[in-house]
Coordinates of C-alpha atoms and ligand atoms in Angstrom, one line a residue:
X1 CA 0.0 0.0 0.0
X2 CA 1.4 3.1 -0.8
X3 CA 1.9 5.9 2.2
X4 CA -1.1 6.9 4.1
X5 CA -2.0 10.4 3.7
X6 CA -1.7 13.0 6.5
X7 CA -3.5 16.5 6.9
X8 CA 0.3 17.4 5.8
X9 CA 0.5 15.4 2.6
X10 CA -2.3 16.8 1.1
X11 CA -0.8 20.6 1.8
X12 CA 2.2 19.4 0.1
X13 CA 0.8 18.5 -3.1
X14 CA 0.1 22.5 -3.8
X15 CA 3.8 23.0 -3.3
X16 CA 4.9 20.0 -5.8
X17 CA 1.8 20.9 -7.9
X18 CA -0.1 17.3 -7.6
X19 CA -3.7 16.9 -8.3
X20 CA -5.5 16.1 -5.2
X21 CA -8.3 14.0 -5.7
X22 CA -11.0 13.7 -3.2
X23 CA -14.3 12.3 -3.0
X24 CA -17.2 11.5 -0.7
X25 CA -18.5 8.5 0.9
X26 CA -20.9 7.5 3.7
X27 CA -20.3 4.1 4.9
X28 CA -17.5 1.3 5.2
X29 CA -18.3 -0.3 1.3
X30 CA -17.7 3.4 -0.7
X31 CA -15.0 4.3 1.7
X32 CA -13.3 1.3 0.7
X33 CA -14.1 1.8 -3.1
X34 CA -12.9 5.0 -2.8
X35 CA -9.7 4.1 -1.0
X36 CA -9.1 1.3 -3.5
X37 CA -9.6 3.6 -6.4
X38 CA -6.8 6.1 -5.1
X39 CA -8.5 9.0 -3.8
X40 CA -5.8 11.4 -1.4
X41 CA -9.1 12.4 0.4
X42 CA -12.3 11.0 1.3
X43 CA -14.8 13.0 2.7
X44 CA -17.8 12.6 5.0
X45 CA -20.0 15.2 3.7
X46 CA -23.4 16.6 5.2
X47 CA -24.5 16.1 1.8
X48 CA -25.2 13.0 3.2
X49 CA -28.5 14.6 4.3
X50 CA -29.3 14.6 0.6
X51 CA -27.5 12.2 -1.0
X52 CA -28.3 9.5 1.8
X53 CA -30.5 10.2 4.0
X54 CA -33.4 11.9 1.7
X55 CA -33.7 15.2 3.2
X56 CA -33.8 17.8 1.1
X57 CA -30.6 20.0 2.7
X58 CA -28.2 19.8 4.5
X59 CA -29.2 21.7 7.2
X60 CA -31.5 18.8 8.8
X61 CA -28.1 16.7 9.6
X62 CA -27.0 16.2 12.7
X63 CA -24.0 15.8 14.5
X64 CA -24.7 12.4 15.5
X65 CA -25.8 11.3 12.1
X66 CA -22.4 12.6 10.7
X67 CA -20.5 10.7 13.9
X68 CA -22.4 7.3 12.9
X69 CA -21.5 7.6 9.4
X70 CA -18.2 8.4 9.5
X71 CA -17.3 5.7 12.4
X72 CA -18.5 3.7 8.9
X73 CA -16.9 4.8 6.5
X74 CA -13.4 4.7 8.5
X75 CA -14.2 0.9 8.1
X76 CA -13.3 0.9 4.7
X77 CA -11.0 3.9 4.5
X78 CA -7.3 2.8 5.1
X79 CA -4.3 5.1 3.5
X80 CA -6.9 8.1 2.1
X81 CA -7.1 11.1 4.5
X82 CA -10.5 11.0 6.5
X83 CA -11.9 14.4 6.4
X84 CA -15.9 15.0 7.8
X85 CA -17.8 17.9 7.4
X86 CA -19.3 19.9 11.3
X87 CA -22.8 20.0 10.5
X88 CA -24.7 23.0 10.2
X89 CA -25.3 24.4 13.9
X90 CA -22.5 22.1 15.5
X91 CA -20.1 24.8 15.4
X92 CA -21.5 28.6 14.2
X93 CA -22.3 29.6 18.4
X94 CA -18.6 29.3 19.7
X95 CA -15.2 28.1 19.8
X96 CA -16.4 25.7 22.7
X97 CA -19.1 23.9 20.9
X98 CA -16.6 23.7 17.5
X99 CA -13.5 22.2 19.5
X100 CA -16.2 20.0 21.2
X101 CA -18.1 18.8 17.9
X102 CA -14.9 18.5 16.3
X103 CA -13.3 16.0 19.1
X104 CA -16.5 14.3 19.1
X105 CA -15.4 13.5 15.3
X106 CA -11.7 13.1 15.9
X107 CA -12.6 10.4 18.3
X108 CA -14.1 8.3 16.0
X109 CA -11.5 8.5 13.3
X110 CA -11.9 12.0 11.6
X111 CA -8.5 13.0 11.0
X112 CA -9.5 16.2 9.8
X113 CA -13.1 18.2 9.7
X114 CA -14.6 20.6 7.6
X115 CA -16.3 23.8 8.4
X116 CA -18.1 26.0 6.0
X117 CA -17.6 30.1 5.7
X118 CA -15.5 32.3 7.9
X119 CA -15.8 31.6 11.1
X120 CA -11.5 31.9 11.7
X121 CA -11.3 31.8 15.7
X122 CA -13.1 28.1 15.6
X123 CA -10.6 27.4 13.0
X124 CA -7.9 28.6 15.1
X125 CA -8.7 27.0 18.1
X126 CA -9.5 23.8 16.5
X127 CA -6.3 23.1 14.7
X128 CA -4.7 24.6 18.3
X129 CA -6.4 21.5 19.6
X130 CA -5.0 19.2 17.4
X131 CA -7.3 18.7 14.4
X132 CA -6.3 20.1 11.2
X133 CA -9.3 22.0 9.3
X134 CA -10.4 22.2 5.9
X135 CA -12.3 25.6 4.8
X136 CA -15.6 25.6 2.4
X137 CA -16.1 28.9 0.4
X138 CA -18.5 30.0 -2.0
X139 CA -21.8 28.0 -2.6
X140 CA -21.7 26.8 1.2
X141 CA -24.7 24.5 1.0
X142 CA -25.5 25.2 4.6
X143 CA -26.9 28.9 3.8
X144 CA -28.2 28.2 1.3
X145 CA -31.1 30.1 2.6
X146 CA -29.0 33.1 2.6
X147 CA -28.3 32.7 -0.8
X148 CA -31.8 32.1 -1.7
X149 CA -30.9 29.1 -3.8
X150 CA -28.0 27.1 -5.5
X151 CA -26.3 29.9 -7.5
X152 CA -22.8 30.4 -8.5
X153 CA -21.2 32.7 -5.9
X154 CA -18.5 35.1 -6.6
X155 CA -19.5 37.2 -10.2
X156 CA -18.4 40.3 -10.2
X157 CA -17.4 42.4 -6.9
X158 CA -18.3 39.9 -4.8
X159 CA -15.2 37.7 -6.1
X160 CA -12.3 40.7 -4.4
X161 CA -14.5 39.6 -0.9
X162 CA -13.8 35.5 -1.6
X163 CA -10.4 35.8 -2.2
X164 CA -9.8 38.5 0.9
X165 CA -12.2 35.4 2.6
X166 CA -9.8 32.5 1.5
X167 CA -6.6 34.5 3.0
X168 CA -8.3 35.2 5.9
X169 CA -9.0 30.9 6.5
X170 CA -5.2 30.2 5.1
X171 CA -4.2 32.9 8.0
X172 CA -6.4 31.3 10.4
X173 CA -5.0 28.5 9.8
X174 CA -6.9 25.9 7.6
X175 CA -4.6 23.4 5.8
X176 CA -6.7 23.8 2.0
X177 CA -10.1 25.2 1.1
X178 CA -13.1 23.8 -0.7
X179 CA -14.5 26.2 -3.0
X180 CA -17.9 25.2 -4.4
X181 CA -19.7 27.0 -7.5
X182 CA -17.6 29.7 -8.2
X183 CA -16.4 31.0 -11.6
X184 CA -13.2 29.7 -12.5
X185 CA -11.5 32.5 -13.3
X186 CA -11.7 34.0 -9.6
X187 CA -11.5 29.9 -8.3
X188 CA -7.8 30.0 -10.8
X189 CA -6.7 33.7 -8.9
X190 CA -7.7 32.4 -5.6
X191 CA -5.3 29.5 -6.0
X192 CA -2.3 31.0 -7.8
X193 CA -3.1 33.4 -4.4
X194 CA -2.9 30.9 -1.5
X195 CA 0.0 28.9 -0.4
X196 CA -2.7 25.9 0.9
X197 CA -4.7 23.7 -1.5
X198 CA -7.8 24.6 -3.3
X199 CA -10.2 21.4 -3.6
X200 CA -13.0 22.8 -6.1
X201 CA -16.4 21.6 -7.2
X202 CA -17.7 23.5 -9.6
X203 CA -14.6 26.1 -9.6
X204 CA -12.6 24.7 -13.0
X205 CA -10.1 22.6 -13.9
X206 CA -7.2 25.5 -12.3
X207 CA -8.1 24.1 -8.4
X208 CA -5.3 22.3 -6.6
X209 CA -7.7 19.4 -6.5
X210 CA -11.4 18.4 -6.7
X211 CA -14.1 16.8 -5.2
X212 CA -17.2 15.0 -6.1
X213 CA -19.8 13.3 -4.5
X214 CA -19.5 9.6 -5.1
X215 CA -23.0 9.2 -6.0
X216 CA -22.7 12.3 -8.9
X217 CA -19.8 10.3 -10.3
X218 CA -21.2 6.7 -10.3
X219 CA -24.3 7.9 -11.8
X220 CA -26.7 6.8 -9.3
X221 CA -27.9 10.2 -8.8
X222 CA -31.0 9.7 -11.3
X223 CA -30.5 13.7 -11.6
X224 CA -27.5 14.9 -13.9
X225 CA -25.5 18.3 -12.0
X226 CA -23.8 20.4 -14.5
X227 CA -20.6 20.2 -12.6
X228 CA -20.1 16.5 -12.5
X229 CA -19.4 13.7 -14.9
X230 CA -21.1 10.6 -14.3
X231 CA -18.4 8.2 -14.8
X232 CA -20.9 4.8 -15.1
X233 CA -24.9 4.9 -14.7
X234 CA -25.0 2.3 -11.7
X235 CA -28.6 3.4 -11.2
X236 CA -29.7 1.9 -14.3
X237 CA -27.1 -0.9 -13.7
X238 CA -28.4 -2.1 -10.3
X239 CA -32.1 -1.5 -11.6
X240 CA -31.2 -4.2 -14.4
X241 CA -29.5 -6.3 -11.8
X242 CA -32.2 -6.5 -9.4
X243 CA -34.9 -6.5 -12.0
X244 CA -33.5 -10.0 -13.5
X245 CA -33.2 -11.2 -9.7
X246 CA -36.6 -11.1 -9.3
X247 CA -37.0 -12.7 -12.1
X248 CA -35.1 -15.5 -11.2
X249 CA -36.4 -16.2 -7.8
X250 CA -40.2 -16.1 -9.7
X251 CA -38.8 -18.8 -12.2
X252 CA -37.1 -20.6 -9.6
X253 CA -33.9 -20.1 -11.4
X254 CA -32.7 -18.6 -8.1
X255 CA -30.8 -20.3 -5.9
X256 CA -29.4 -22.7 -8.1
X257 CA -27.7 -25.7 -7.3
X258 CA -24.7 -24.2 -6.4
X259 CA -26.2 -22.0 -4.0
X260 CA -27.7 -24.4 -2.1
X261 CA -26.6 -26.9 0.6
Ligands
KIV301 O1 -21.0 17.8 1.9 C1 -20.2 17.6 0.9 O2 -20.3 16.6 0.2 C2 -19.3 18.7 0.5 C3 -18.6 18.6 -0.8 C4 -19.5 18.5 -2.0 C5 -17.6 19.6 -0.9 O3 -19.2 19.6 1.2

Protein backbone atom coordinates (compact mmCIF):
# COMPACT_ATOMS: atom_id res chain seq x y z
CA UNK A 1 0.00 0.00 0.00
CA UNK A 2 1.42 3.09 -0.75
CA UNK A 3 1.91 5.86 2.20
CA UNK A 4 -1.09 6.86 4.06
CA UNK A 5 -2.02 10.44 3.70
CA UNK A 6 -1.66 13.03 6.46
CA UNK A 7 -3.48 16.49 6.95
CA UNK A 8 0.33 17.45 5.75
CA UNK A 9 0.49 15.40 2.60
CA UNK A 10 -2.31 16.85 1.10
CA UNK A 11 -0.83 20.64 1.81
CA UNK A 12 2.20 19.37 0.13
CA UNK A 13 0.82 18.50 -3.08
CA UNK A 14 0.05 22.46 -3.79
CA UNK A 15 3.82 23.01 -3.31
CA UNK A 16 4.87 20.04 -5.77
CA UNK A 17 1.76 20.88 -7.89
CA UNK A 18 -0.14 17.25 -7.62
CA UNK A 19 -3.73 16.95 -8.27
CA UNK A 20 -5.53 16.14 -5.19
CA UNK A 21 -8.34 14.00 -5.68
CA UNK A 22 -11.04 13.72 -3.17
CA UNK A 23 -14.33 12.33 -3.01
CA UNK A 24 -17.20 11.51 -0.66
CA UNK A 25 -18.52 8.48 0.94
CA UNK A 26 -20.92 7.48 3.74
CA UNK A 27 -20.29 4.05 4.88
CA UNK A 28 -17.52 1.35 5.15
CA UNK A 29 -18.26 -0.31 1.25
CA UNK A 30 -17.71 3.44 -0.70
CA UNK A 31 -14.97 4.26 1.74
CA UNK A 32 -13.27 1.26 0.74
CA UNK A 33 -14.08 1.81 -3.09
CA UNK A 34 -12.86 4.95 -2.83
CA UNK A 35 -9.73 4.11 -1.04
CA UNK A 36 -9.13 1.33 -3.54
CA UNK A 37 -9.65 3.56 -6.38
CA UNK A 38 -6.85 6.06 -5.09
CA UNK A 39 -8.53 9.02 -3.81
CA UNK A 40 -5.85 11.40 -1.44
CA UNK A 41 -9.12 12.38 0.37
CA UNK A 42 -12.31 11.00 1.29
CA UNK A 43 -14.77 13.04 2.70
CA UNK A 44 -17.76 12.60 5.04
CA UNK A 45 -20.01 15.15 3.73
CA UNK A 46 -23.39 16.60 5.19
CA UNK A 47 -24.47 16.11 1.80
CA UNK A 48 -25.22 12.99 3.20
CA UNK A 49 -28.47 14.63 4.35
CA UNK A 50 -29.27 14.56 0.61
CA UNK A 51 -27.49 12.20 -1.00
CA UNK A 52 -28.29 9.45 1.76
CA UNK A 53 -30.55 10.22 4.03
CA UNK A 54 -33.43 11.86 1.72
CA UNK A 55 -33.70 15.25 3.19
CA UNK A 56 -33.83 17.76 1.12
CA UNK A 57 -30.56 20.02 2.65
CA UNK A 58 -28.18 19.76 4.49
CA UNK A 59 -29.16 21.71 7.23
CA UNK A 60 -31.47 18.76 8.79
CA UNK A 61 -28.09 16.69 9.64
CA UNK A 62 -27.02 16.16 12.68
CA UNK A 63 -23.98 15.79 14.49
CA UNK A 64 -24.74 12.36 15.46
CA UNK A 65 -25.77 11.30 12.10
CA UNK A 66 -22.42 12.64 10.74
CA UNK A 67 -20.46 10.70 13.93
CA UNK A 68 -22.35 7.35 12.88
CA UNK A 69 -21.50 7.56 9.39
CA UNK A 70 -18.20 8.40 9.50
CA UNK A 71 -17.27 5.67 12.36
CA UNK A 72 -18.50 3.67 8.88
CA UNK A 73 -16.87 4.78 6.49
CA UNK A 74 -13.42 4.69 8.53
CA UNK A 75 -14.17 0.89 8.14
CA UNK A 76 -13.33 0.87 4.73
CA UNK A 77 -10.95 3.87 4.47
CA UNK A 78 -7.33 2.82 5.06
CA UNK A 79 -4.27 5.07 3.46
CA UNK A 80 -6.95 8.12 2.06
CA UNK A 81 -7.08 11.12 4.54
CA UNK A 82 -10.51 11.03 6.47
CA UNK A 83 -11.89 14.42 6.40
CA UNK A 84 -15.95 15.02 7.76
CA UNK A 85 -17.79 17.88 7.37
CA UNK A 86 -19.31 19.95 11.25
CA UNK A 87 -22.80 20.02 10.48
CA UNK A 88 -24.66 22.95 10.16
CA UNK A 89 -25.29 24.38 13.89
CA UNK A 90 -22.49 22.06 15.48
CA UNK A 91 -20.12 24.80 15.37
CA UNK A 92 -21.54 28.56 14.23
CA UNK A 93 -22.28 29.61 18.42
CA UNK A 94 -18.57 29.26 19.74
CA UNK A 95 -15.19 28.11 19.78
CA UNK A 96 -16.39 25.69 22.69
CA UNK A 97 -19.06 23.88 20.89
CA UNK A 98 -16.61 23.74 17.45
CA UNK A 99 -13.54 22.23 19.53
CA UNK A 100 -16.18 19.98 21.21
CA UNK A 101 -18.11 18.78 17.86
CA UNK A 102 -14.86 18.46 16.26
CA UNK A 103 -13.34 16.02 19.10
CA UNK A 104 -16.50 14.32 19.05
CA UNK A 105 -15.36 13.52 15.27
CA UNK A 106 -11.71 13.07 15.89
CA UNK A 107 -12.60 10.42 18.31
CA UNK A 108 -14.13 8.35 16.01
CA UNK A 109 -11.48 8.51 13.31
CA UNK A 110 -11.87 11.99 11.59
CA UNK A 111 -8.49 13.04 10.99
CA UNK A 112 -9.54 16.24 9.76
CA UNK A 113 -13.07 18.23 9.69
CA UNK A 114 -14.55 20.57 7.58
CA UNK A 115 -16.30 23.81 8.42
CA UNK A 116 -18.10 26.03 5.95
CA UNK A 117 -17.57 30.10 5.74
CA UNK A 118 -15.53 32.30 7.88
CA UNK A 119 -15.76 31.57 11.05
CA UNK A 120 -11.53 31.87 11.72
CA UNK A 121 -11.32 31.80 15.71
CA UNK A 122 -13.08 28.10 15.58
CA UNK A 123 -10.64 27.40 12.98
CA UNK A 124 -7.89 28.59 15.13
CA UNK A 125 -8.74 26.99 18.13
CA UNK A 126 -9.53 23.78 16.49
CA UNK A 127 -6.27 23.14 14.71
CA UNK A 128 -4.70 24.61 18.33
CA UNK A 129 -6.43 21.54 19.55
CA UNK A 130 -5.03 19.24 17.40
CA UNK A 131 -7.27 18.68 14.37
CA UNK A 132 -6.33 20.06 11.18
CA UNK A 133 -9.27 21.98 9.26
CA UNK A 134 -10.39 22.23 5.90
CA UNK A 135 -12.32 25.62 4.79
CA UNK A 136 -15.60 25.59 2.43
CA UNK A 137 -16.11 28.87 0.40
CA UNK A 138 -18.45 30.04 -2.01
CA UNK A 139 -21.84 28.02 -2.64
CA UNK A 140 -21.74 26.75 1.18
CA UNK A 141 -24.67 24.50 1.01
CA UNK A 142 -25.53 25.20 4.57
CA UNK A 143 -26.90 28.91 3.82
CA UNK A 144 -28.19 28.19 1.30
CA UNK A 145 -31.12 30.11 2.58
CA UNK A 146 -28.96 33.07 2.61
CA UNK A 147 -28.34 32.71 -0.82
CA UNK A 148 -31.82 32.06 -1.74
CA UNK A 149 -30.94 29.14 -3.75
CA UNK A 150 -27.95 27.05 -5.51
CA UNK A 151 -26.26 29.93 -7.55
CA UNK A 152 -22.83 30.38 -8.45
CA UNK A 153 -21.21 32.73 -5.93
CA UNK A 154 -18.52 35.13 -6.61
CA UNK A 155 -19.54 37.17 -10.18
CA UNK A 156 -18.36 40.29 -10.15
CA UNK A 157 -17.36 42.38 -6.91
CA UNK A 158 -18.33 39.93 -4.76
CA UNK A 159 -15.22 37.73 -6.09
CA UNK A 160 -12.29 40.72 -4.35
CA UNK A 161 -14.53 39.58 -0.88
CA UNK A 162 -13.84 35.52 -1.58
CA UNK A 163 -10.37 35.82 -2.19
CA UNK A 164 -9.78 38.49 0.94
CA UNK A 165 -12.20 35.42 2.60
CA UNK A 166 -9.82 32.52 1.54
CA UNK A 167 -6.57 34.46 2.96
CA UNK A 168 -8.30 35.17 5.89
CA UNK A 169 -8.97 30.87 6.45
CA UNK A 170 -5.17 30.20 5.09
CA UNK A 171 -4.21 32.91 8.03
CA UNK A 172 -6.40 31.25 10.39
CA UNK A 173 -5.00 28.49 9.83
CA UNK A 174 -6.89 25.88 7.60
CA UNK A 175 -4.62 23.38 5.84
CA UNK A 176 -6.71 23.77 2.00
CA UNK A 177 -10.13 25.19 1.09
CA UNK A 178 -13.15 23.77 -0.66
CA UNK A 179 -14.50 26.19 -2.97
CA UNK A 180 -17.93 25.21 -4.37
CA UNK A 181 -19.66 27.00 -7.55
CA UNK A 182 -17.59 29.72 -8.18
CA UNK A 183 -16.36 31.05 -11.56
CA UNK A 184 -13.17 29.68 -12.52
CA UNK A 185 -11.53 32.51 -13.35
CA UNK A 186 -11.73 33.95 -9.55
CA UNK A 187 -11.46 29.90 -8.29
CA UNK A 188 -7.84 29.96 -10.78
CA UNK A 189 -6.71 33.66 -8.85
CA UNK A 190 -7.70 32.38 -5.64
CA UNK A 191 -5.34 29.49 -5.96
CA UNK A 192 -2.33 31.00 -7.77
CA UNK A 193 -3.05 33.41 -4.42
CA UNK A 194 -2.91 30.86 -1.45
CA UNK A 195 -0.02 28.89 -0.45
CA UNK A 196 -2.66 25.92 0.92
CA UNK A 197 -4.71 23.71 -1.49
CA UNK A 198 -7.79 24.62 -3.32
CA UNK A 199 -10.15 21.44 -3.55
CA UNK A 200 -12.96 22.77 -6.06
CA UNK A 201 -16.42 21.56 -7.20
CA UNK A 202 -17.71 23.53 -9.65
CA UNK A 203 -14.58 26.11 -9.64
CA UNK A 204 -12.64 24.71 -13.03
CA UNK A 205 -10.07 22.64 -13.91
CA UNK A 206 -7.18 25.51 -12.26
CA UNK A 207 -8.12 24.12 -8.40
CA UNK A 208 -5.30 22.33 -6.65
CA UNK A 209 -7.65 19.40 -6.51
CA UNK A 210 -11.44 18.41 -6.67
CA UNK A 211 -14.11 16.76 -5.18
CA UNK A 212 -17.18 15.04 -6.15
CA UNK A 213 -19.82 13.33 -4.52
CA UNK A 214 -19.53 9.61 -5.08
CA UNK A 215 -23.02 9.22 -6.01
CA UNK A 216 -22.68 12.27 -8.86
CA UNK A 217 -19.78 10.30 -10.30
CA UNK A 218 -21.19 6.75 -10.31
CA UNK A 219 -24.27 7.87 -11.81
CA UNK A 220 -26.71 6.85 -9.27
CA UNK A 221 -27.92 10.16 -8.80
CA UNK A 222 -31.00 9.74 -11.32
CA UNK A 223 -30.54 13.68 -11.58
CA UNK A 224 -27.47 14.92 -13.88
CA UNK A 225 -25.47 18.26 -11.98
CA UNK A 226 -23.77 20.42 -14.52
CA UNK A 227 -20.58 20.24 -12.56
CA UNK A 228 -20.12 16.48 -12.46
CA UNK A 229 -19.43 13.72 -14.92
CA UNK A 230 -21.06 10.64 -14.33
CA UNK A 231 -18.35 8.17 -14.79
CA UNK A 232 -20.85 4.85 -15.11
CA UNK A 233 -24.85 4.93 -14.66
CA UNK A 234 -25.05 2.29 -11.69
CA UNK A 235 -28.60 3.40 -11.25
CA UNK A 236 -29.66 1.91 -14.26
CA UNK A 237 -27.09 -0.86 -13.71
CA UNK A 238 -28.44 -2.13 -10.29
CA UNK A 239 -32.12 -1.50 -11.64
CA UNK A 240 -31.18 -4.24 -14.43
CA UNK A 241 -29.52 -6.26 -11.77
CA UNK A 242 -32.23 -6.51 -9.38
CA UNK A 243 -34.89 -6.53 -11.98
CA UNK A 244 -33.46 -9.97 -13.46
CA UNK A 245 -33.23 -11.18 -9.70
CA UNK A 246 -36.64 -11.11 -9.31
CA UNK A 247 -37.01 -12.72 -12.12
CA UNK A 248 -35.05 -15.51 -11.23
CA UNK A 249 -36.37 -16.24 -7.80
CA UNK A 250 -40.21 -16.11 -9.67
CA UNK A 251 -38.80 -18.79 -12.23
CA UNK A 252 -37.08 -20.57 -9.55
CA UNK A 253 -33.88 -20.15 -11.41
CA UNK A 254 -32.68 -18.60 -8.10
CA UNK A 255 -30.79 -20.28 -5.86
CA UNK A 256 -29.45 -22.69 -8.05
CA UNK A 257 -27.66 -25.74 -7.27
CA UNK A 258 -24.74 -24.18 -6.35
CA UNK A 259 -26.20 -22.02 -3.97
CA UNK A 260 -27.72 -24.45 -2.10
CA UNK A 261 -26.61 -26.87 0.65
O1 LIG B 1 -20.95 17.80 1.86
C1 LIG B 1 -20.24 17.62 0.86
O2 LIG B 1 -20.28 16.57 0.21
C2 LIG B 1 -19.33 18.69 0.49
C3 LIG B 1 -18.60 18.58 -0.80
C4 LIG B 1 -19.48 18.50 -1.97
C5 LIG B 1 -17.59 19.63 -0.94
O3 LIG B 1 -19.19 19.61 1.22
Amino acid sequence: MADKITAPIVRAKRTKGEKIVCITAYDAVFGQIADEAGADVVLVGDSLGNVVLGYSSTIPVTLDEMASHAKATRCGVKRALLVVDLPFGTYQASVEQAVNSAATLAKIGAEAVKMEGEYLEQITAVVKSGIPVMGHLGMTPQSVNVFGGFRVQGRGESGQWLLDSARRLQDAGAFAIVLELIPADLAKRITDELEIPTIGIGAGVHCSGQVQVIHDVLGLNPKGMKHAKRYVNAYDMFVEALKQYSVDVRTQVFPGEENSF
